[in-house]
Structures are given as structure tokens and as C-alpha cells.
Amino acid sequence: MGGSRRFRYPTARRLFPVILLFFIAACGQTAVRPLSRIQDTNLPPPARILVYDFTMDEAAVKEYQGILRQQPSEKNPAERESQIKRHAADAATSELVIGLRGLGFAIAPVARGTPVANNELLIDGTFLTVDQGNPLRRLLIGFGSGASKVETRVELYHGTERQKLLEFTTRSDSGKMPGAAATVPAGAVVQGGVTAGVIASGAIGTGYEAYRTDVAQMARATAEQSVRYLSEFFAEQGWLRADQVKKARIAY
């Protein structure tokens, strides 16, 4: 028993930096890129903010198809893509609604095509890219290689004439942490019997459910940054106090 315990301990100890690296890298980065912004609207605070469900009509969905890919339970690629889209759209819409309500506005999630009243705002979000990337390259190489990403476009409109007040995009990715090749000494890998295949199979979940979870996390992150950027705009219009503003991370 003692020998077995001593054998397992150093292997786990050498694997720990790799596993820790993977979880840190999973945090990734999410930022907002401003596109257009109306100035000096002099509009009164909105009676209500309508939120359309995020759409994925324009999105390019890219599943990982590499050697580590597990067999998905859903065999139909079209249905699998449809489920991924719904999963991400639900996550983003829900996070956006919760965040805006937290700012004190009356929020109404509505179906697409719902008309906007004169003193209401409308938020329309669209996914542009949903890409799982290559998890093996992320783990072994890192520095952005094989990164997964989710990109969206968000537009804010006012009133029955749909005056555009604000437009921006968001991008959430898996980060640029160094991979195992740069962080794990070669001697430690050899002595611990840890090959690239062992590391990858033990530290990466690339099944369909893992993909959906990963996409949903990035979708929520994009919505959270959207709320932050919207709060800055709302404060400029005098609809929020300065202490209610949550600064967004801006990409230039």
C-alpha cells in the first residue's frame, strides 16, 4: 500500500500544474468593441426595455472535429447545431435580462417582431460566431492557438421608429495562457509517464455536452459585458446613477 501511494503522489504532483493551467485558461477574456453611439438624445428614462431572444441566423457554428472528439449522443449534425444555437441563445438572453433588471429597469423578454412603444427601448442581439476551436492545441500549445470563441452583435433601438441609439460587438474567447509544452518541464513529463495523449485525455472534455456547456459560459460572459457597456450608456443619458455603472472591458 505504501509503495502504491508513493507512486501515485509524484505523478499527481506533476500533473497538477497542467490541470491548474487548464482551469485558469478556461476563464478566457471577454470584451466589447463599440461600433456606433448616438450623442445627446435628451430622451426620458424608458418605461420598459424589450429584449429579443438572441438569434443565430447569421452565426457560423464550428464544432471540434479532431482526434479527441467523443461520439455525440445526437447523430444528426443539423439537429446538433440547432441545439447548440438554442443553448447559447438561451444563456445569453437570460444573462442579459437578469443583468438589466439588476440595474432597476423594467425588462420584458419578448418574441422577435414584437412592436416597440414610443417610450420603450429594444435590445436586439445576434450571434456572429460560435467556434469550439481545438482543445488539444489549447492545452499543449496555448498562447491563443486553437482558441474557442463566441462573438455577438448587440443593437439598442428607441421607440416606434426604431431609432438606433447604440451598436457594439462582443467577443469571448478561451484566453491566451501558455500550453503544457511551455509550462511543464520535459523531464517531469517523462519521469511521470505523462505523454501528450495522457494529458489530453485526462484534462480535456470534448464531448457534445462539454461543448454546449463551454459555449453557454462564453455566451453568458458576452451578455454580462453587454450589460456593463449598456449601463455606461444609460448613465450618460441620466437614467442611472454613477454608482450603478459597471465598466465594460473595451477592445480597441
Steps between C-alpha positions, in 0.01 A plus 500: 500500500778742596683441170182554301432827681854625435466413130175691450604813689783626276295433187209707638744767611644530149155504344373773734659796310341375177154458651525835680609666177202358316249635752663844508504518122131407493423844648603662173432860405183684400495853360273751325584673172292821451359559151258793520359718777250785480580813697271735696169321454320693777263207531306433821572175689336208317172371633616151404787324324402220264753225439480278194638149530853487364489367147753279325374532145833646388726301729768263377498204741824301498525180700833345590563206266846390618637174635373559854140547395261267679201353320206735563171351613323703227604351165329754273744790439221744411306422819821515703572847361144609570527386862832681544345820365200476733723426798723802436207731418316406819813556710573844348140624514450386859824664618415825322150515652627427852776759472272777374242430769780532753547858379138578594333510158170337406609222263278293272640204304286489186472305177665639191275739311329636812430873437671766711299779662607864479670512839656155490841367407577184307815289528569271207789253530648281228766230519765536231739216583490191723827311466618222732855528368748221568526402869809286443691792350379728783634264763829400341594822316291778652564871432168521313566198277179303446299755698125462529294817451151646500425832328178700509358828372261701722282791384292737713195670346250759624131544432264406223733630228785280623755778538837330551670630814786258541676215319793289611649154469633270769759226485559231759787255460688234693800722569869497411658311786815300412450131428650195667790497254613837638422444868572133582871403505577220258672301774194513720283377217730207426563403862132509585409297195281788379474506121311755293224245448465430872489870585245574234271208575510573873456877490276574201130433472410529135167325487183661375377586850836655591481709183152625583611595853809679369293695247241594762770633734643722227149610398428607859834684512414698185160593646659607829738736317205626294318598819809684619532697178127578495522628859765752391275625220195516727695705755603747227130551425429569867304177550743352753704635788877493468529238775279263297735496202702183435799569277530276196825361364557681170690353204668750270 
